[in-house]
């Protein structure tokens, strides 16, 4: 059950949203809302979703909740998109359990973030990724290199080592060094997905195969159109779309954790009834709602 647009060049699709995990007002999983969000994003141009990542508030969800959420999204999406399960944690055994569950439930791939807080050496990271990948059986792997959260950046030699594993195909890059990324693509053959919305256009111009976006909660169709414009070599059109989205991009990133603004945007757009988050993350304030509404209007994203 993979997206028809998932290819060797773009193993997980082209335009993926790092999807929020909807909760009811009392903080329980809202699986109906999750299916509604997933369907909305696919209908508007996504060909992939990342579930239970940072924007999915995965540090606050249990293994059982992750499994229920994943099953609901897989059911809603069917064969219209790739569903990538976030299974990376700072505990290898925990990640193994998540990877095994993802394989059983029907995910199309795994997202494995660099183990955070404990700051393992590169050899430990390699062992962690290979162990978790093995637990997912034959599911392809997207690494997540985000030193701002994990505290550790993957070294070029680590990429060389990890690429020896035939399951490790891609990386969601939140390092933001285009020259480094170009070298990694050239020397290791890894495919890169932009993991920073402000750099989406730059990464695509450098040869990234796609994006994993938070801003796509607000503008899934526009981001899909930008990828298509780059594909056909129309950088004028791609830049115009990039410029159009700058107001909402900046607005959504004014709050440290994008899930807060992503849920607020979905509520403003009528996709979600609630913007509930789990502690320690607060939900968006009324001032933030007003700021986001203004940015959506300026970007032409309000009906």
C-alpha atoms as a printed R data frame, in Angstrom:
    type eleno elety resid chain resno       x      y       z
1   ATOM     1    CA   UNK     A     1   0.000  0.000   0.000
2   ATOM     2    CA   UNK     A     2   2.259  2.774  -1.253
3   ATOM     3    CA   UNK     A     3   1.657  6.011  -3.058
4   ATOM     4    CA   UNK     A     4   1.685  5.699  -6.843
5   ATOM     5    CA   UNK     A     5   4.137  8.616  -6.775
6   ATOM     6    CA   UNK     A     6   6.615  6.801  -4.508
7   ATOM     7    CA   UNK     A     7   9.579  5.968  -6.749
8   ATOM     8    CA   UNK     A     8  13.247  5.121  -6.417
9   ATOM     9    CA   UNK     A     9  13.999  8.829  -6.818
10  ATOM    10    CA   UNK     A    10  11.375  9.807  -4.222
11  ATOM    11    CA   UNK     A    11  10.819  6.736  -2.039
12  ATOM    12    CA   UNK     A    12   8.171  8.270   0.204
13  ATOM    13    CA   UNK     A    13   6.425 10.557  -2.257
14  ATOM    14    CA   UNK     A    14   7.057 14.233  -2.969
15  ATOM    15    CA   UNK     A    15   4.880 16.314  -0.645
16  ATOM    16    CA   UNK     A    16   4.375 15.001   2.878
17  ATOM    17    CA   UNK     A    17   2.856 16.693   5.900
18  ATOM    18    CA   UNK     A    18   4.285 16.032   9.361
19  ATOM    19    CA   UNK     A    19   0.730 15.574  10.592
20  ATOM    20    CA   UNK     A    20  -0.685 16.691  13.914
21  ATOM    21    CA   UNK     A    21  -2.315 14.227  16.285
22  ATOM    22    CA   UNK     A    22  -5.820 15.544  17.054
23  ATOM    23    CA   UNK     A    23  -7.089 15.275  20.616
24  ATOM    24    CA   UNK     A    24 -10.523 15.734  22.122
25  ATOM    25    CA   UNK     A    25 -11.019 18.654  24.532
26  ATOM    26    CA   UNK     A    26 -10.235 16.304  27.428
27  ATOM    27    CA   UNK     A    27  -6.962 15.183  25.843
28  ATOM    28    CA   UNK     A    28  -7.905 11.797  24.419
29  ATOM    29    CA   UNK     A    29  -7.036 10.672  20.885
30  ATOM    30    CA   UNK     A    30  -9.594 11.877  18.359
31  ATOM    31    CA   UNK     A    31  -9.355  9.264  15.629
32  ATOM    32    CA   UNK     A    32 -12.281 10.619  13.611
33  ATOM    33    CA   UNK     A    33 -10.562 13.991  13.473
34  ATOM    34    CA   UNK     A    34  -7.275 12.333  12.525
35  ATOM    35    CA   UNK     A    35  -8.952 10.647   9.572
36  ATOM    36    CA   UNK     A    36 -10.534 13.956   8.578
37  ATOM    37    CA   UNK     A    37  -7.166 15.763   8.643
38  ATOM    38    CA   UNK     A    38  -5.441 12.975   6.707
39  ATOM    39    CA   UNK     A    39  -8.145 12.919   4.039
40  ATOM    40    CA   UNK     A    40  -8.075 16.708   3.731
41  ATOM    41    CA   UNK     A    41  -4.312 16.760   3.201
42  ATOM    42    CA   UNK     A    42  -4.393 14.019   0.564
43  ATOM    43    CA   UNK     A    43  -7.330 15.628  -1.226
44  ATOM    44    CA   UNK     A    44  -5.341 18.876  -1.370
45  ATOM    45    CA   UNK     A    45  -2.212 17.445  -2.984
46  ATOM    46    CA   UNK     A    46  -0.162 15.495  -0.445
47  ATOM    47    CA   UNK     A    47   1.062 12.097  -1.565
48  ATOM    48    CA   UNK     A    48   2.479 11.198   1.834
49  ATOM    49    CA   UNK     A    49   1.957 11.709   5.558
50  ATOM    50    CA   UNK     A    50   4.297 11.390   8.517
51  ATOM    51    CA   UNK     A    51   2.463 10.187  11.619
52  ATOM    52    CA   UNK     A    52   3.676 10.406  15.231
53  ATOM    53    CA   UNK     A    53   6.588 12.697  14.548
54  ATOM    54    CA   UNK     A    54   7.496 15.812  16.513
55  ATOM    55    CA   UNK     A    55   4.454 17.652  15.157
56  ATOM    56    CA   UNK     A    56   2.399 14.603  16.119
57  ATOM    57    CA   UNK     A    57   3.395 15.179  19.765
58  ATOM    58    CA   UNK     A    58   4.969 11.729  19.884
59  ATOM    59    CA   UNK     A    59   6.798 12.362  23.196
60  ATOM    60    CA   UNK     A    60   3.349 12.447  24.856
61  ATOM    61    CA   UNK     A    61   1.699  9.441  23.192
62  ATOM    62    CA   UNK     A    62   1.924  5.796  24.188
63  ATOM    63    CA   UNK     A    63   2.841  2.875  21.951
64  ATOM    64    CA   UNK     A    64  -0.797  1.791  21.989
65  ATOM    65    CA   UNK     A    65  -1.989  5.269  21.028
66  ATOM    66    CA   UNK     A    66   0.549  5.436  18.206
67  ATOM    67    CA   UNK     A    67  -0.766  2.142  16.888
68  ATOM    68    CA   UNK     A    68  -4.394  3.234  16.993
69  ATOM    69    CA   UNK     A    69  -3.583  6.532  15.310
70  ATOM    70    CA   UNK     A    70  -1.557  4.840  12.589
71  ATOM    71    CA   UNK     A    71  -4.303  2.306  11.904
72  ATOM    72    CA   UNK     A    72  -6.892  5.073  11.590
73  ATOM    73    CA   UNK     A    73  -4.767  7.052   9.133
74  ATOM    74    CA   UNK     A    74  -3.892  3.981   7.062
75  ATOM    75    CA   UNK     A    75  -7.597  3.170   6.840
76  ATOM    76    CA   UNK     A    76  -8.452  6.717   5.746
77  ATOM    77    CA   UNK     A    77  -5.658  7.075   3.209
78  ATOM    78    CA   UNK     A    78  -5.829  3.658   1.565
79  ATOM    79    CA   UNK     A    79  -3.556  3.464  -1.448
80  ATOM    80    CA   UNK     A    80  -3.659  7.204  -2.213
81  ATOM    81    CA   UNK     A    81  -0.550  8.120  -0.260
82  ATOM    82    CA   UNK     A    82   2.457  6.830   1.601
83  ATOM    83    CA   UNK     A    83   2.083  6.654   5.377
84  ATOM    84    CA   UNK     A    84   5.371  6.992   7.256
85  ATOM    85    CA   UNK     A    85   5.368  6.107  10.953
86  ATOM    86    CA   UNK     A    86   7.569  8.074  13.312
87  ATOM    87    CA   UNK     A    87   9.260  5.449  15.451
88  ATOM    88    CA   UNK     A    88  12.378  7.257  16.642
89  ATOM    89    CA   UNK     A    89  12.913  7.821  20.362
90  ATOM    90    CA   UNK     A    90  15.927  8.032  22.656
91  ATOM    91    CA   UNK     A    91  15.385  4.414  23.733
92  ATOM    92    CA   UNK     A    92  16.278  1.729  21.191
93  ATOM    93    CA   UNK     A    93  13.993 -0.879  22.768
94  ATOM    94    CA   UNK     A    94  11.061  1.543  22.681
95  ATOM    95    CA   UNK     A    95  11.775  2.364  19.033
96  ATOM    96    CA   UNK     A    96  11.962 -1.333  18.181
97  ATOM    97    CA   UNK     A    97   8.500 -1.865  19.656
98  ATOM    98    CA   UNK     A    98   7.149  1.066  17.618
99  ATOM    99    CA   UNK     A    99   8.772 -0.228  14.423
100 ATOM   100    CA   UNK     A   100   7.341 -3.712  14.901
101 ATOM   101    CA   UNK     A   101   3.917 -2.232  15.514
102 ATOM   102    CA   UNK     A   102   4.181  0.023  12.452
103 ATOM   103    CA   UNK     A   103   4.962 -2.965  10.247
104 ATOM   104    CA   UNK     A   104   2.013 -4.919  11.633
105 ATOM   105    CA   UNK     A   105  -0.449 -2.040  11.329
106 ATOM   106    CA   UNK     A   106   0.464 -1.301   7.718
107 ATOM   107    CA   UNK     A   107   2.839  1.665   7.533
108 ATOM   108    CA   UNK     A   108   4.756  2.180   4.288
109 ATOM   109    CA   UNK     A   109   7.929  3.446   5.920
110 ATOM   110    CA   UNK     A   110   9.669  4.480   9.126
111 ATOM   111    CA   UNK     A   111  10.960  7.870  10.259
112 ATOM   112    CA   UNK     A   112  13.886  7.433  12.669
113 ATOM   113    CA   UNK     A   113  15.111 10.569  14.411
114 ATOM   114    CA   UNK     A   114  18.593 10.769  15.921
115 ATOM   115    CA   UNK     A   115  18.284  9.682  19.576
116 ATOM   116    CA   UNK     A   116  17.918 12.844  21.627
117 ATOM   117    CA   UNK     A   117  19.038 14.028  25.060
118 ATOM   118    CA   UNK     A   118  21.529 11.204  25.681
119 ATOM   119    CA   UNK     A   119  23.689 12.432  22.768
120 ATOM   120    CA   UNK     A   120  25.117  9.020  21.782
121 ATOM   121    CA   UNK     A   121  28.345  8.748  19.784
122 ATOM   122    CA   UNK     A   122  28.043  8.199  16.052
123 ATOM   123    CA   UNK     A   123  28.686  4.462  16.448
124 ATOM   124    CA   UNK     A   124  25.707  4.269  18.826
125 ATOM   125    CA   UNK     A   125  23.515  6.099  16.340
126 ATOM   126    CA   UNK     A   126  24.456  3.666  13.581
127 ATOM   127    CA   UNK     A   127  23.680  0.692  15.807
128 ATOM   128    CA   UNK     A   128  20.385  2.264  16.908
129 ATOM   129    CA   UNK     A   129  19.180  2.953  13.365
130 ATOM   130    CA   UNK     A   130  20.153 -0.474  12.080
131 ATOM   131    CA   UNK     A   131  18.455 -2.212  15.010
132 ATOM   132    CA   UNK     A   132  15.224 -0.247  14.628
133 ATOM   133    CA   UNK     A   133  15.235 -0.671  10.852
134 ATOM   134    CA   UNK     A   134  15.615 -4.409  11.297
135 ATOM   135    CA   UNK     A   135  12.591 -4.470  13.588
136 ATOM   136    CA   UNK     A   136  10.500 -2.957  10.796
137 ATOM   137    CA   UNK     A   137  11.292 -5.954   8.576
138 ATOM   138    CA   UNK     A   138  11.363 -4.615   5.006
139 ATOM   139    CA   UNK     A   139   9.997 -1.111   5.598
140 ATOM   140    CA   UNK     A   140  12.149  1.635   4.042
141 ATOM   141    CA   UNK     A   141  13.665  4.198   6.394
142 ATOM   142    CA   UNK     A   142  13.796  7.964   6.365
143 ATOM   143    CA   UNK     A   143  16.354  9.333   8.808
144 ATOM   144    CA   UNK     A   144  15.636 12.596  10.623
145 ATOM   145    CA   UNK     A   145  18.722 14.761  11.114
146 ATOM   146    CA   UNK     A   146  17.712 17.611  13.421
147 ATOM   147    CA   UNK     A   147  20.586 18.595  15.723
148 ATOM   148    CA   UNK     A   148  18.616 21.531  17.116
149 ATOM   149    CA   UNK     A   149  16.392 19.020  18.918
150 ATOM   150    CA   UNK     A   150  18.549 15.905  19.156
151 ATOM   151    CA   UNK     A   151  21.763 17.671  20.174
152 ATOM   152    CA   UNK     A   152  23.784 15.568  17.697
153 ATOM   153    CA   UNK     A   153  24.365 16.002  13.962
154 ATOM   154    CA   UNK     A   154  24.940 12.957  11.780
155 ATOM   155    CA   UNK     A   155  28.445 13.044  10.346
156 ATOM   156    CA   UNK     A   156  29.167 12.357   6.657
157 ATOM   157    CA   UNK     A   157  30.847  9.086   7.647
158 ATOM   158    CA   UNK     A   158  27.718  8.054   9.539
159 ATOM   159    CA   UNK     A   159  25.714  8.566   6.367
160 ATOM   160    CA   UNK     A   160  28.196  6.369   4.512
161 ATOM   161    CA   UNK     A   161  27.803  3.654   7.143
162 ATOM   162    CA   UNK     A   162  24.009  3.870   7.279
163 ATOM   163    CA   UNK     A   163  23.704  3.728   3.505
164 ATOM   164    CA   UNK     A   164  25.219  0.252   3.658
165 ATOM   165    CA   UNK     A   165  21.808 -0.767   5.019
166 ATOM   166    CA   UNK     A   166  19.573 -1.195   1.940
167 ATOM   167    CA   UNK     A   167  16.546  0.000   3.926
168 ATOM   168    CA   UNK     A   168  18.018  3.450   4.644
169 ATOM   169    CA   UNK     A   169  16.930  5.483   1.630
170 ATOM   170    CA   UNK     A   170  16.318  9.083   2.663
171 ATOM   171    CA   UNK     A   171  16.811 11.779   5.254
172 ATOM   172    CA   UNK     A   172  14.519 14.527   6.436
173 ATOM   173    CA   UNK     A   173  17.080 17.302   6.723
174 ATOM   174    CA   UNK     A   174  16.721 20.000   9.372
175 ATOM   175    CA   UNK     A   175  20.414 20.919   9.357
176 ATOM   176    CA   UNK     A   176  19.950 23.473   6.601
177 ATOM   177    CA   UNK     A   177  23.387 23.282   4.986
178 ATOM   178    CA   UNK     A   178  22.788 23.082   1.233
179 ATOM   179    CA   UNK     A   179  26.422 22.405   0.318
180 ATOM   180    CA   UNK     A   180  26.633 19.576   2.848
181 ATOM   181    CA   UNK     A   181  23.378 18.127   1.545
182 ATOM   182    CA   UNK     A   182  24.553 18.293  -2.061
183 ATOM   183    CA   UNK     A   183  27.709 16.411  -1.089
184 ATOM   184    CA   UNK     A   184  25.693 13.746   0.749
185 ATOM   185    CA   UNK     A   185  23.429 13.211  -2.247
186 ATOM   186    CA   UNK     A   186  26.421 13.008  -4.603
187 ATOM   187    CA   UNK     A   187  28.634 10.783  -2.472
188 ATOM   188    CA   UNK     A   188  26.143  8.469  -0.748
189 ATOM   189    CA   UNK     A   189  23.114  8.489  -3.059
190 ATOM   190    CA   UNK     A   190  20.778  9.307  -0.181
191 ATOM   191    CA   UNK     A   191  17.641 11.222  -1.117
192 ATOM   192    CA   UNK     A   192  16.855 14.370   0.849
193 ATOM   193    CA   UNK     A   193  13.517 15.704   2.005
194 ATOM   194    CA   UNK     A   194  13.402 19.288   3.201
195 ATOM   195    CA   UNK     A   195  12.576 19.331   6.892
196 ATOM   196    CA   UNK     A   196  12.484 23.120   7.234
197 ATOM   197    CA   UNK     A   197   9.639 24.969   5.525
198 ATOM   198    CA   UNK     A   198  11.624 28.176   5.127
199 ATOM   199    CA   UNK     A   199  14.154 26.243   3.031
200 ATOM   200    CA   UNK     A   200  11.772 24.166   0.895
201 ATOM   201    CA   UNK     A   201  12.445 26.039  -2.345
202 ATOM   202    CA   UNK     A   202  16.186 26.084  -1.760
203 ATOM   203    CA   UNK     A   203  16.317 22.355  -1.078
204 ATOM   204    CA   UNK     A   204  14.261 21.555  -4.160
205 ATOM   205    CA   UNK     A   205  16.587 23.694  -6.270
206 ATOM   206    CA   UNK     A   206  19.553 21.767  -4.865
207 ATOM   207    CA   UNK     A   207  18.018 18.452  -5.828
208 ATOM   208    CA   UNK     A   208  15.956 17.367  -2.829
209 ATOM   209    CA   UNK     A   209  13.307 14.879  -3.875
210 ATOM   210    CA   UNK     A   210  10.525 16.333  -1.747
211 ATOM   211    CA   UNK     A   211   9.427 18.043   1.438
212 ATOM   212    CA   UNK     A   212   8.129 17.037   4.856
213 ATOM   213    CA   UNK     A   213   6.203 20.099   5.904
214 ATOM   214    CA   UNK     A   214   4.409 21.639   8.857
215 ATOM   215    CA   UNK     A   215   3.149 24.633   6.848
216 ATOM   216    CA   UNK     A   216   1.387 22.133   4.566
217 ATOM   217    CA   UNK     A   217  -1.357 22.035   7.201
218 ATOM   218    CA   UNK     A   218  -2.183 25.532   5.962
219 ATOM   219    CA   UNK     A   219  -1.184 25.293   2.298
220 ATOM   220    CA   UNK     A   220  -1.014 21.704   1.023
221 ATOM   221    CA   UNK     A   221  -2.105 22.567  -2.525
222 ATOM   222    CA   UNK     A   222   0.268 25.506  -2.883
223 ATOM   223    CA   UNK     A   223   3.260 23.477  -1.729
224 ATOM   224    CA   UNK     A   224   2.353 20.661  -4.115
225 ATOM   225    CA   UNK     A   225   2.142 23.222  -6.912
226 ATOM   226    CA   UNK     A   226   5.563 24.592  -5.953
227 ATOM   227    CA   UNK     A   227   7.123 21.135  -6.221
228 ATOM   228    CA   UNK     A   228   5.480 20.661  -9.610
229 ATOM   229    CA   UNK     A   229   6.768 24.045 -10.793
230 ATOM   230    CA   UNK     A   230  10.329 23.138  -9.824
231 ATOM   231    CA   UNK     A   231   9.971 19.804 -11.621
232 ATOM   232    CA   UNK     A   232   9.068 21.523 -14.866
233 ATOM   233    CA   UNK     A   233  11.884 24.052 -14.462
234 ATOM   234    CA   UNK     A   234   9.590 27.013 -13.862
235 ATOM   235    CA   UNK     A   235  11.457 28.741 -11.063
236 ATOM   236    CA   UNK     A   236   9.528 31.962 -11.621
237 ATOM   237    CA   UNK     A   237   6.286 30.210 -10.697
238 ATOM   238    CA   UNK     A   238   7.974 28.336  -7.842
239 ATOM   239    CA   UNK     A   239   9.350 31.572  -6.401
240 ATOM   240    CA   UNK     A   240   5.937 33.226  -6.691
241 ATOM   241    CA   UNK     A   241   4.379 30.427  -4.632
242 ATOM   242    CA   UNK     A   242   7.234 30.605  -2.126
243 ATOM   243    CA   UNK     A   243   6.692 34.354  -1.761
244 ATOM   244    CA   UNK     A   244   2.935 33.873  -1.392
245 ATOM   245    CA   UNK     A   245   3.488 31.525   1.543
246 ATOM   246    CA   UNK     A   246   6.088 33.629   3.372
247 ATOM   247    CA   UNK     A   247   3.519 35.319   5.666
248 ATOM   248    CA   UNK     A   248   2.010 32.051   6.923
249 ATOM   249    CA   UNK     A   249   5.432 30.369   7.042
250 ATOM   250    CA   UNK     A   250   6.758 33.127   9.308
251 ATOM   251    CA   UNK     A   251   3.583 33.205  11.390
252 ATOM   252    CA   UNK     A   252   3.537 29.452  12.004
253 ATOM   253    CA   UNK     A   253   7.185 29.449  13.019
254 ATOM   254    CA   UNK     A   254   6.885 32.317  15.514
255 ATOM   255    CA   UNK     A   255   5.936 29.704  18.114
256 ATOM   256    CA   UNK     A   256   8.799 27.352  19.008
257 ATOM   257    CA   UNK     A   257   6.727 24.218  18.521
258 ATOM   258    CA   UNK     A   258   4.932 24.135  15.172
259 ATOM   259    CA   UNK     A   259   2.207 21.773  16.370
260 ATOM   260    CA   UNK     A   260   0.662 24.631  18.345
261 ATOM   261    CA   UNK     A   261   0.197 26.787  15.270
262 ATOM   262    CA   UNK     A   262  -0.595 23.844  12.971
263 ATOM   263    CA   UNK     A   263  -3.558 22.827  15.115
264 ATOM   264    CA   UNK     A   264  -4.679 26.440  15.354
265 ATOM   265    CA   UNK     A   265  -4.541 26.829  11.569
266 ATOM   266    CA   UNK     A   266  -6.585 23.670  11.069
267 ATOM   267    CA   UNK     A   267  -9.182 25.023  13.487
268 ATOM   268    CA   UNK     A   268  -9.300 28.380  11.675
269 ATOM   269    CA   UNK     A   269  -9.747 26.574   8.355
270 ATOM   270    CA   UNK     A   270 -12.562 24.443   9.783
271 ATOM   271    CA   UNK     A   271 -10.716 21.129   9.472
272 ATOM   272    CA   UNK     A   272 -10.450 20.660  13.254
273 ATOM   273    CA   UNK     A   273 -13.030 21.550  15.881
274 ATOM   274    CA   UNK     A   274 -10.420 21.794  18.651
275 ATOM   275    CA   UNK     A   275  -6.776 22.841  18.940
276 ATOM   276    CA   UNK     A   276  -6.080 20.845  22.101
277 ATOM   277    CA   UNK     A   277  -2.449 19.945  22.774
278 ATOM   278    CA   UNK     A   278  -0.916 17.843  25.507
279 ATOM   279    CA   UNK     A   279   1.194 19.301  28.292
280 ATOM   280    CA   UNK     A   280   3.813 20.609  28.378
281 ATOM   281    CA   UNK     A   281   2.685 22.236  25.117
282 ATOM   282    CA   UNK     A   282  -0.018 24.889  25.550
283 ATOM   283    CA   UNK     A   283  -2.639 25.465  22.890
284 ATOM   284    CA   UNK     A   284  -2.479 28.646  20.824
285 ATOM   285    CA   UNK     A   285  -3.629 31.820  22.547
286 ATOM   286    CA   UNK     A   286  -6.300 34.120  21.152
287 ATOM   287    CA   UNK     A   287  -3.580 36.599  20.150
288 ATOM   288    CA   UNK     A   288  -1.775 33.854  18.253
289 ATOM   289    CA   UNK     A   289  -5.040 32.837  16.586
290 ATOM   290    CA   UNK     A   290  -5.546 36.420  15.412
291 ATOM   291    CA   UNK     A   291  -1.968 36.583  14.112
292 ATOM   292    CA   UNK     A   292  -2.387 33.317  12.208
293 ATOM   293    CA   UNK     A   293  -5.739 34.372  10.778
294 ATOM   294    CA   UNK     A   294  -4.174 37.584   9.472
295 ATOM   295    CA   UNK     A   295  -1.272 35.657   7.927
296 ATOM   296    CA   UNK     A   296  -3.638 33.203   6.239
297 ATOM   297    CA   UNK     A   297  -5.588 36.115   4.788
298 ATOM   298    CA   UNK     A   298  -2.469 37.879   3.490
299 ATOM   299    CA   UNK     A   299  -1.296 34.600   1.918
300 ATOM   300    CA   UNK     A   300  -4.667 34.158   0.216
301 ATOM   301    CA   UNK     A   301  -5.488 30.982   2.115
302 ATOM   302    CA   UNK     A   302  -8.818 31.980   3.650
303 ATOM   303    CA   UNK     A   303 -12.014 31.418   1.702
